[in-house]
XYZ file of C-alpha atoms in Angstrom:
518
model
C -30.702 -12.021 26.431
C -31.653 -11.741 22.777
C -35.199 -13.011 22.269
C -35.582 -12.566 18.532
C -35.491 -15.435 16.087
C -35.111 -16.043 12.379
C -36.110 -19.214 10.536
C -33.621 -20.110 7.790
C -34.974 -22.641 5.302
C -32.198 -24.340 3.358
C -28.683 -25.338 4.446
C -26.715 -24.835 1.259
C -23.875 -22.280 1.170
C -26.321 -19.338 1.234
C -28.248 -20.545 4.268
C -25.089 -21.604 6.076
C -23.455 -18.210 5.502
C -26.581 -16.429 6.716
C -26.541 -18.592 9.839
C -22.861 -17.923 10.507
C -23.253 -14.158 10.130
C -26.379 -14.041 12.300
C -24.543 -16.053 14.947
C -21.703 -13.524 14.921
C -24.239 -10.727 15.313
C -25.901 -12.493 18.248
C -29.231 -13.218 16.558
C -31.184 -16.343 17.516
C -32.283 -18.589 14.658
C -33.108 -22.071 13.467
C -31.702 -23.473 10.244
C -33.618 -26.378 8.705
C -33.230 -28.504 5.590
C -35.426 -31.242 4.156
C -32.440 -33.339 3.075
C -31.007 -36.073 5.285
C -27.608 -34.383 5.392
C -25.119 -32.277 3.430
C -24.875 -32.780 -0.328
C -22.464 -35.395 -1.635
C -21.868 -34.001 -5.133
C -19.521 -31.156 -6.039
C -22.071 -28.932 -7.886
C -20.819 -25.307 -7.614
C -17.043 -25.088 -7.469
C -15.718 -21.550 -8.087
C -15.060 -19.506 -4.955
C -14.290 -15.895 -5.836
C -12.313 -13.209 -4.044
C -15.302 -11.325 -2.599
C -16.566 -14.494 -0.921
C -13.112 -15.135 0.531
C -13.006 -11.544 1.816
C -16.261 -12.181 3.671
C -14.717 -15.315 5.139
C -11.625 -13.318 6.100
C -13.884 -11.038 8.150
C -14.860 -14.154 10.091
C -11.307 -15.400 10.468
C -11.326 -18.575 8.389
C -10.641 -17.663 4.746
C -7.137 -19.108 4.738
C -8.426 -22.442 6.060
C -10.841 -22.671 3.151
C -8.177 -21.697 0.599
C -5.999 -24.541 1.868
C -8.792 -27.008 0.974
C -9.117 -25.891 -2.644
C -7.091 -25.511 -5.822
C -6.040 -22.164 -7.303
C -6.796 -22.048 -11.035
C -3.578 -21.081 -12.825
C -4.771 -20.640 -16.420
C -7.741 -20.850 -18.797
C -7.381 -22.726 -22.109
C -9.816 -22.191 -25.013
C -10.487 -25.119 -27.390
C -12.473 -25.724 -30.552
C -12.758 -29.056 -32.384
C -10.195 -30.610 -30.053
C -7.588 -27.925 -30.839
C -6.331 -25.393 -28.291
C -6.893 -21.872 -29.630
C -5.520 -19.766 -26.798
C -4.293 -19.808 -23.223
C -4.964 -17.065 -20.680
C -2.844 -16.973 -17.490
C -4.946 -16.445 -14.350
C -2.787 -17.234 -11.318
C -2.520 -14.058 -9.221
C -4.487 -11.989 -11.745
C -5.932 -9.738 -9.017
C -2.657 -8.886 -7.279
C -3.030 -5.626 -5.357
C -6.832 -5.634 -5.624
C -7.685 -8.252 -3.006
C -5.905 -10.372 -0.420
C -7.248 -13.288 -2.515
C -6.208 -12.400 -6.097
C -7.192 -15.715 -7.683
C -10.079 -18.037 -8.501
C -10.341 -20.956 -6.084
C -11.820 -24.289 -7.129
C -13.498 -26.125 -4.258
C -16.400 -28.584 -4.627
C -19.614 -27.472 -2.993
C -19.959 -30.558 -0.802
C -16.559 -29.945 0.805
C -17.391 -26.238 1.065
C -20.669 -27.001 2.852
C -19.025 -29.426 5.271
C -16.491 -26.743 6.128
C -19.228 -24.187 6.898
C -21.247 -26.745 8.879
C -18.141 -27.378 10.969
C -17.817 -23.656 11.678
C -21.478 -23.537 12.726
C -20.926 -26.490 15.057
C -18.104 -24.577 16.740
C -20.673 -21.837 17.412
C -22.845 -24.565 19.027
C -25.367 -24.582 16.191
C -26.587 -27.706 14.403
C -28.456 -27.838 11.118
C -31.833 -29.543 11.603
C -31.803 -32.138 8.818
C -34.912 -34.006 7.637
C -36.917 -30.971 8.692
C -39.390 -29.523 6.209
C -41.284 -26.260 6.068
C -44.882 -27.267 5.336
C -46.591 -23.871 5.487
C -46.204 -20.351 6.813
C -48.225 -17.189 7.177
C -47.558 -13.638 8.349
C -49.928 -12.553 11.120
C -49.746 -9.626 13.567
C -46.114 -8.768 13.011
C -44.746 -12.315 13.117
C -44.299 -15.390 10.965
C -46.177 -18.528 11.985
C -44.724 -21.672 10.474
C -45.650 -25.338 10.431
C -42.582 -27.566 10.340
C -42.282 -31.338 10.068
C -39.188 -32.750 11.773
C -38.469 -36.477 11.491
C -42.165 -37.013 10.802
C -43.339 -34.961 13.786
C -45.259 -31.731 13.208
C -44.198 -28.549 15.020
C -45.632 -25.041 15.128
C -43.204 -22.161 15.488
C -43.460 -18.382 15.655
C -40.591 -16.329 14.249
C -39.748 -12.694 13.659
C -38.453 -13.287 10.127
C -38.360 -16.064 7.526
C -35.442 -16.456 5.105
C -35.901 -18.681 2.063
C -32.541 -20.163 1.048
C -34.248 -23.262 -0.311
C -33.213 -23.217 -3.943
C -34.857 -23.065 -7.347
C -37.969 -24.954 -6.200
C -38.308 -22.771 -3.101
C -41.252 -23.589 -0.845
C -40.871 -20.206 0.818
C -41.173 -18.381 -2.517
C -44.040 -20.573 -3.699
C -46.138 -19.956 -0.577
C -45.365 -16.242 -0.771
C -46.736 -16.239 -4.319
C -43.710 -14.363 -5.650
C -43.249 -14.726 -9.403
C -40.004 -16.317 -10.610
C -39.917 -14.913 -14.118
C -37.435 -15.866 -16.798
C -36.898 -18.955 -18.902
C -35.083 -22.218 -19.484
C -32.322 -22.824 -22.024
C -33.150 -25.106 -24.937
C -30.445 -27.673 -24.304
C -30.042 -30.152 -21.489
C -26.663 -30.218 -19.773
C -24.569 -32.858 -18.077
C -22.207 -32.537 -15.150
C -19.715 -35.117 -13.946
C -16.838 -35.601 -11.560
C -14.224 -37.731 -13.256
C -10.620 -38.839 -13.102
C -8.643 -37.761 -16.181
C -5.376 -39.259 -17.371
C -2.439 -37.006 -16.598
C -4.334 -34.789 -14.155
C -5.053 -31.087 -14.597
C -4.913 -27.878 -12.539
C -6.269 -25.438 -15.162
C -9.648 -24.424 -16.564
C -10.348 -25.807 -20.065
C -13.261 -24.491 -22.147
C -14.445 -25.844 -25.497
C -16.560 -23.553 -27.659
C -18.634 -24.593 -30.652
C -21.992 -24.305 -32.425
C -24.500 -25.669 -29.928
C -21.524 -27.335 -28.272
C -20.015 -26.424 -24.980
C -17.676 -28.341 -22.685
C -15.783 -27.269 -19.620
C -13.235 -28.973 -17.365
C -11.590 -27.772 -14.171
C -10.128 -29.404 -11.073
C -12.534 -29.720 -8.174
C -10.746 -31.956 -5.699
C -7.189 -32.081 -4.426
C -7.436 -35.864 -4.928
C -7.280 -35.250 -8.696
C -10.940 -35.327 -9.752
C -12.129 -33.022 -12.536
C -15.467 -31.303 -13.053
C -16.864 -31.815 -16.558
C -19.824 -29.781 -17.831
C -21.335 -29.795 -21.297
C -24.367 -29.943 -23.567
C -26.080 -33.304 -23.963
C -26.821 -34.461 -27.508
C -30.484 -34.222 -28.456
C -32.434 -37.258 -27.221
C -35.993 -38.511 -27.770
C -38.392 -37.719 -24.934
C -38.850 -41.441 -24.200
C -35.099 -42.221 -24.153
C -33.633 -43.742 -20.969
C -31.807 -41.492 -18.535
C -28.433 -40.459 -19.948
C -25.181 -41.912 -18.647
C -21.610 -40.715 -19.064
C -20.876 -43.124 -21.904
C -23.433 -41.192 -23.965
C -21.082 -38.187 -23.965
C -17.688 -39.825 -23.372
C -16.608 -39.669 -27.019
C -17.547 -36.017 -27.398
C -15.918 -34.978 -24.110
C -12.646 -36.753 -24.834
C -12.498 -35.395 -28.379
C -13.489 -31.808 -27.590
C -11.157 -31.408 -24.621
C -8.428 -33.788 -25.846
C -8.475 -35.877 -22.659
C -8.916 -39.504 -21.622
C -11.438 -40.137 -18.853
C -10.367 -43.036 -16.646
C -13.118 -43.146 -14.045
C -16.415 -41.345 -13.380
C -17.341 -40.720 -9.763
C -20.654 -38.909 -10.325
C -22.830 -37.986 -13.326
C -26.062 -36.042 -13.636
C -28.014 -34.012 -16.174
C -30.077 -30.890 -15.697
C -31.772 -27.906 -17.287
C -30.267 -24.431 -16.949
C -32.631 -21.625 -16.010
C -32.295 -17.856 -16.110
C -34.790 -16.382 -13.661
C -35.082 -13.596 -11.074
C -37.832 -13.314 -8.481
C -39.926 -10.175 -8.868
C -39.327 -9.384 -5.184
C -36.659 -10.430 -2.684
C -38.732 -9.225 0.276
C -42.349 -9.627 1.246
C -42.743 -7.940 4.650
C -41.109 -10.448 7.051
C -40.085 -12.924 4.368
C -36.816 -12.720 2.412
C -35.499 -14.701 -0.557
C -31.809 -15.428 -1.011
C -29.571 -17.440 -3.359
C -31.177 -19.735 -5.921
C -34.598 -19.077 -4.390
C -34.201 -15.499 -5.653
C -32.099 -15.842 -8.811
C -30.660 -18.533 -11.102
C -28.636 -18.175 -14.273
C -26.124 -19.735 -16.631
C -23.019 -21.235 -14.963
C -20.794 -18.909 -17.034
C -18.282 -17.316 -14.661
C -19.182 -19.460 -11.660
C -21.255 -16.654 -10.125
C -24.275 -18.437 -8.638
C -23.050 -19.675 -5.263
C -20.962 -16.555 -4.683
C -23.973 -14.340 -5.380
C -26.082 -16.252 -2.857
C -23.367 -15.874 -0.229
C -23.310 -12.143 -1.010
C -27.083 -12.035 -0.432
C -26.587 -13.606 3.000
C -23.892 -11.134 4.018
C -25.991 -8.182 2.864
C -29.068 -9.275 4.792
C -27.528 -10.624 8.004
C -26.254 -7.370 9.498
C -29.454 -5.542 8.551
C -31.627 -8.139 10.278
C -29.340 -7.956 13.303
C -29.613 -4.173 13.553
C -33.402 -4.335 13.265
C -33.777 -7.144 15.771
C -31.459 -5.405 18.254
C -33.627 -2.279 18.010
C -30.865 -0.304 16.292
C -32.561 0.430 12.966
C -35.933 1.101 11.455
C -37.716 -1.060 8.914
C -36.390 1.097 6.074
C -32.986 -0.522 6.522
C -34.477 -3.912 5.633
C -35.915 -2.449 2.426
C -32.365 -1.850 1.201
C -31.743 -5.619 0.984
C -34.041 -5.979 -2.009
C -33.086 -2.705 -3.657
C -29.363 -3.513 -3.425
C -29.377 -7.191 -4.336
C -32.144 -7.425 -6.931
C -30.463 -4.916 -9.228
C -27.230 -6.895 -9.210
C -29.099 -10.174 -9.745
C -30.964 -8.815 -12.769
C -27.752 -7.479 -14.274
C -25.924 -10.749 -13.627
C -28.646 -12.905 -15.158
C -28.809 -10.677 -18.250
C -25.009 -10.650 -18.642
C -24.472 -14.387 -18.213
C -27.441 -15.107 -20.489
C -25.993 -12.969 -23.288
C -22.522 -14.455 -22.832
C -23.752 -18.031 -22.828
C -25.983 -17.606 -25.876
C -23.147 -15.913 -27.762
C -20.546 -18.624 -27.191
C -22.814 -21.439 -28.432
C -24.503 -19.440 -31.201
C -24.751 -20.741 -34.750
C -23.928 -18.633 -37.791
C -21.188 -16.219 -38.764
C -21.391 -14.170 -35.569
C -20.904 -17.163 -33.321
C -17.992 -18.490 -35.383
C -16.356 -15.054 -35.388
C -16.601 -14.868 -31.602
C -15.231 -18.369 -31.024
C -12.532 -18.516 -33.688
C -11.198 -14.979 -33.703
C -12.423 -12.639 -30.985
C -11.979 -14.903 -27.953
C -8.794 -16.734 -28.970
C -7.027 -13.633 -30.326
C -8.476 -10.498 -28.757
C -8.876 -11.847 -25.220
C -5.231 -12.978 -24.749
C -4.027 -9.745 -26.408
C -6.141 -7.498 -24.201
C -5.252 -9.490 -21.090
C -1.650 -8.418 -21.650
C -2.651 -4.939 -20.500
C -2.921 -4.372 -16.767
C -6.157 -2.298 -16.936
C -7.862 -5.165 -18.795
C -6.627 -7.760 -16.305
C -7.801 -5.607 -13.406
C -11.241 -5.098 -14.960
C -11.600 -8.818 -15.690
C -10.702 -9.726 -12.123
C -12.931 -7.041 -10.589
C -15.917 -8.242 -12.602
C -15.568 -12.002 -12.111
C -14.468 -11.763 -8.472
C -17.514 -9.574 -7.574
C -15.350 -6.946 -5.840
C -16.782 -4.400 -8.288
C -20.344 -4.749 -6.971
C -21.618 -1.319 -5.919
C -24.809 -0.105 -4.250
C -24.506 3.455 -5.499
C -28.277 3.945 -5.810
C -29.077 2.611 -2.331
C -30.759 4.700 0.351
C -27.686 3.839 2.440
C -25.211 5.377 -0.007
C -24.010 8.908 -0.579
C -21.049 11.075 -1.421
C -18.071 10.937 -3.764
C -14.419 11.058 -2.719
C -11.609 10.670 -5.254
C -12.418 7.501 -7.285
C -14.966 6.111 -4.820
C -18.668 6.642 -4.291
C -21.015 5.654 -1.541
C -22.055 2.043 -2.196
C -18.663 0.874 -3.493
C -16.720 -1.894 -1.774
C -13.985 -0.452 0.425
C -10.760 -1.007 -1.537
C -8.161 -3.236 0.036
C -5.092 -1.336 1.227
C -2.074 -3.376 2.272
C 1.182 -1.481 2.559
C 3.679 -2.634 5.161
C 1.942 -2.520 8.556
C -1.222 -1.050 7.036
C -4.060 -3.438 6.145
C -7.418 -1.748 6.277
C -9.323 -5.041 6.025
C -8.124 -6.070 9.500
C -10.508 -3.492 10.987
C -13.451 -5.075 9.134
C -13.244 -8.195 11.299
C -15.371 -6.474 13.938
C -18.276 -6.616 11.435
C -19.522 -3.281 12.812
C -19.992 0.201 11.393
C -16.707 2.149 11.386
C -15.138 5.319 10.040
C -11.957 5.149 7.920
C -9.804 8.237 7.362
C -6.852 8.262 4.962
C -4.661 11.181 5.933
C -5.288 13.823 8.603
C -8.609 13.608 10.494
C -10.697 16.728 11.019
C -11.492 17.389 14.718
C -15.171 18.083 13.969
C -15.559 14.690 12.264
C -13.842 12.900 15.133
C -16.231 14.585 17.579
C -19.218 13.465 15.502
C -17.911 9.887 15.363
C -17.377 9.911 19.124
C -20.940 11.109 19.705
C -22.261 8.368 17.395
C -20.067 5.725 19.121
C -18.346 4.946 15.829
C -14.896 3.317 15.895
C -12.388 5.403 13.903
C -9.457 3.937 11.958
C -6.854 6.352 10.597
C -4.367 5.378 7.884
C -1.469 7.210 6.298
C -2.191 8.434 2.801
C 0.529 7.213 0.446
C 1.094 5.902 -3.069
C -0.617 2.576 -2.255
C -3.704 4.395 -0.952
C -3.822 6.545 -4.086
C -3.496 3.487 -6.327
C -6.408 1.872 -4.461
C -8.590 4.872 -5.348
C -8.657 6.384 -1.857
C -8.422 10.171 -1.470
C -6.011 12.220 0.593
C -7.656 13.368 3.846
C -10.914 11.732 2.741
C -13.208 9.874 5.120
C -15.351 6.811 4.449
C -18.191 5.549 6.607
C -17.985 1.756 6.216
C -20.855 -0.670 6.706
C -20.566 -4.048 8.494
C -20.311 -5.800 5.097
C -17.296 -3.736 3.997
C -19.156 -1.450 1.593
C -18.862 2.317 1.854
C -22.020 4.088 2.986
C -20.716 7.658 2.820
C -17.664 8.892 0.911
C -16.662 12.307 2.298
C -14.222 14.332 0.219
C -13.912 17.184 2.722
C -14.636 15.232 5.923
C -17.761 17.329 6.327
C -19.476 16.807 9.662
C -23.209 16.190 9.901
C -23.567 13.668 7.056
C -23.220 10.617 9.316
C -25.720 11.956 11.829
C -28.170 12.775 9.030
C -27.924 9.216 7.672
C -28.508 7.802 11.149
C -31.582 9.969 11.672
C -33.024 9.221 8.230
C -32.809 5.431 8.660
C -33.197 5.210 12.427
C -29.674 3.770 12.659
C -27.623 3.281 15.777
C -24.036 2.735 14.620
C -22.739 1.369 17.926
C -22.034 -2.311 18.499
C -24.940 -3.848 20.382
C -23.497 -7.155 21.538
C -20.465 -9.334 21.804
C -20.005 -12.015 19.124
C -21.883 -14.922 20.638
C -24.731 -17.312 20.010
C -28.118 -16.175 21.282
C -30.711 -18.684 22.543
C -33.822 -19.581 20.615
C -37.395 -18.759 21.554
C -41.019 -19.193 20.551
C -40.763 -22.778 19.317
C -43.459 -25.150 20.475
C -43.330 -28.743 19.242
């Protein structure tokens, strides 16, 4: 029986993914949320390929895809006139089993994940609030209020997935440095005459509007900059922006289902770990909505942390493994916030530079460059997050052909070969593309590592894999060691350095909870 427990605070996509992965790894946990139930607004809507690959590991990616809408093209507008159109469709063909951008409203996404948790016999504890917590003697002691009743619980680890105004982060005293954009933004779900299955973007000086489909029922997501308003003005409504939206995007809005306004922040927590406390998702990083990266990044945080917590709690790793969560994810978060900040400021900038970007560079250069396969591949790799690498991590080492330790394992699908099928075990494993060396097989056997051998062919070469090269693959599908010559000893050295046991500790099941006293 597993007697460890994690407290997850926040049941948005990040917290739900963390819960699902911990459940698969047999770790006991509670997941709480102060809200009365799942969100009812669409909020985040882009689901990228890397997120779908994580879902494929768990066996339900195709179910989620069936709920959403694949974005076929992006249209650029200025002053109500279309400047350019960029086909998206299957832009990542050959790079991922999910070579597209999926539009799915966050509320439907959350309900889907909650349903998967329920099938694992786990319920989110709604109307349950974290009041306080403290780390004492190697454990986390938390005070929780559930339906008005106070509880005291003791946990091994605390995971803050509780958003921008994170209670977990606030109590930890972790700085959330950054800033807030000057303008206030609106977001709406609306019905548009004629329907739409593409992404439409309007660019202008201090003007920005975006439309994309978010529901198979025909609703559209509208995002834009609110006109300047006096501080004492009443709360904005859609009619305040209707004229601008319809003119900028050349549409007619028939009905508005939901409307809200908000400020956009660009912030990254100074630390993602404080001993037994971890920050994930919006509690750790927030940024411009450019590229639809926020929710996907939080889900990536959850995947990165879940298997590391499981290894530590099962006694199969030292504490150094947990340190790699912050070192791997905070670097990506900082880079993402800086990149989206620069991109967003550039597309709404005043002056000659901004006009040059909007009226010439984007409408002319982008469609031209997208006609070249290398450009399309780079665009997809970047937006889809399959290009994320942990090359500088303590877990990463080696270089084989085009791949380094820390890179995502490339997808290889050629006839009967599909190397992502093996990843469904969510365990450490060794991949060899070509002929295996007996010494390496003996080392893998001694370390209780599953070995998967694939034929080296043109498809493997195109994917960047090397002939007769070996790759030690982590439970999240990233390469730990890339071994050009299949040298023995490197895997054992990594295990000794980090106190790692590569073997699978448990069957995929739900472990019982402990240490909770109402």
